């Protein structure tokens, strides 16, 4: 098991058939615990930089947060 901040990576390849993807980016949803007496989660969504097909886009959760979901966006 690796300890550290959660990270999401998006990697797309150029396709000869199907939907044409020109750019993509990584998306991550993080849960941060807040409060002392009444603790609650605050959800934060982060986006990596838009990258061309064939390169990787990466985004990380802030310190002291946990992974709640991840994905990618394309255009």
Short mmCIF file of N, CA and C in Angstrom, two decimals, residues 16 25 32 38 42 49 74-75:
data_model
loop_
_atom_site.label_atom_id
_atom_site.label_comp_id
_atom_site.label_asym_id
_atom_site.label_seq_id
_atom_site.Cartn_x
_atom_site.Cartn_y
_atom_site.Cartn_z
N UNK A 16 -8.31 5.68 -34.93
CA UNK A 16 -8.50 5.69 -36.38
C UNK A 16 -9.98 5.63 -36.73
N UNK A 25 -8.63 15.70 -20.24
CA UNK A 25 -8.04 16.09 -18.96
C UNK A 25 -8.57 15.18 -17.85
N UNK A 32 -12.88 16.28 2.01
CA UNK A 32 -12.05 16.84 3.08
C UNK A 32 -12.91 16.96 4.33
N UNK A 38 -18.80 19.09 15.27
CA UNK A 38 -19.74 18.58 14.27
C UNK A 38 -18.99 18.34 12.97
N UNK A 42 -16.49 18.02 3.13
CA UNK A 42 -16.65 19.01 2.07
C UNK A 42 -16.04 18.39 0.83
N UNK A 49 -4.81 19.82 -16.41
CA UNK A 49 -4.74 20.67 -17.61
C UNK A 49 -5.21 19.92 -18.85
N UNK A 74 -13.39 14.83 -22.09
CA UNK A 74 -12.83 14.89 -23.44
C UNK A 74 -13.57 15.96 -24.24
N UNK A 75 -12.88 16.47 -25.25
CA UNK A 75 -13.53 17.37 -26.21
C UNK A 75 -12.87 17.25 -27.56
#
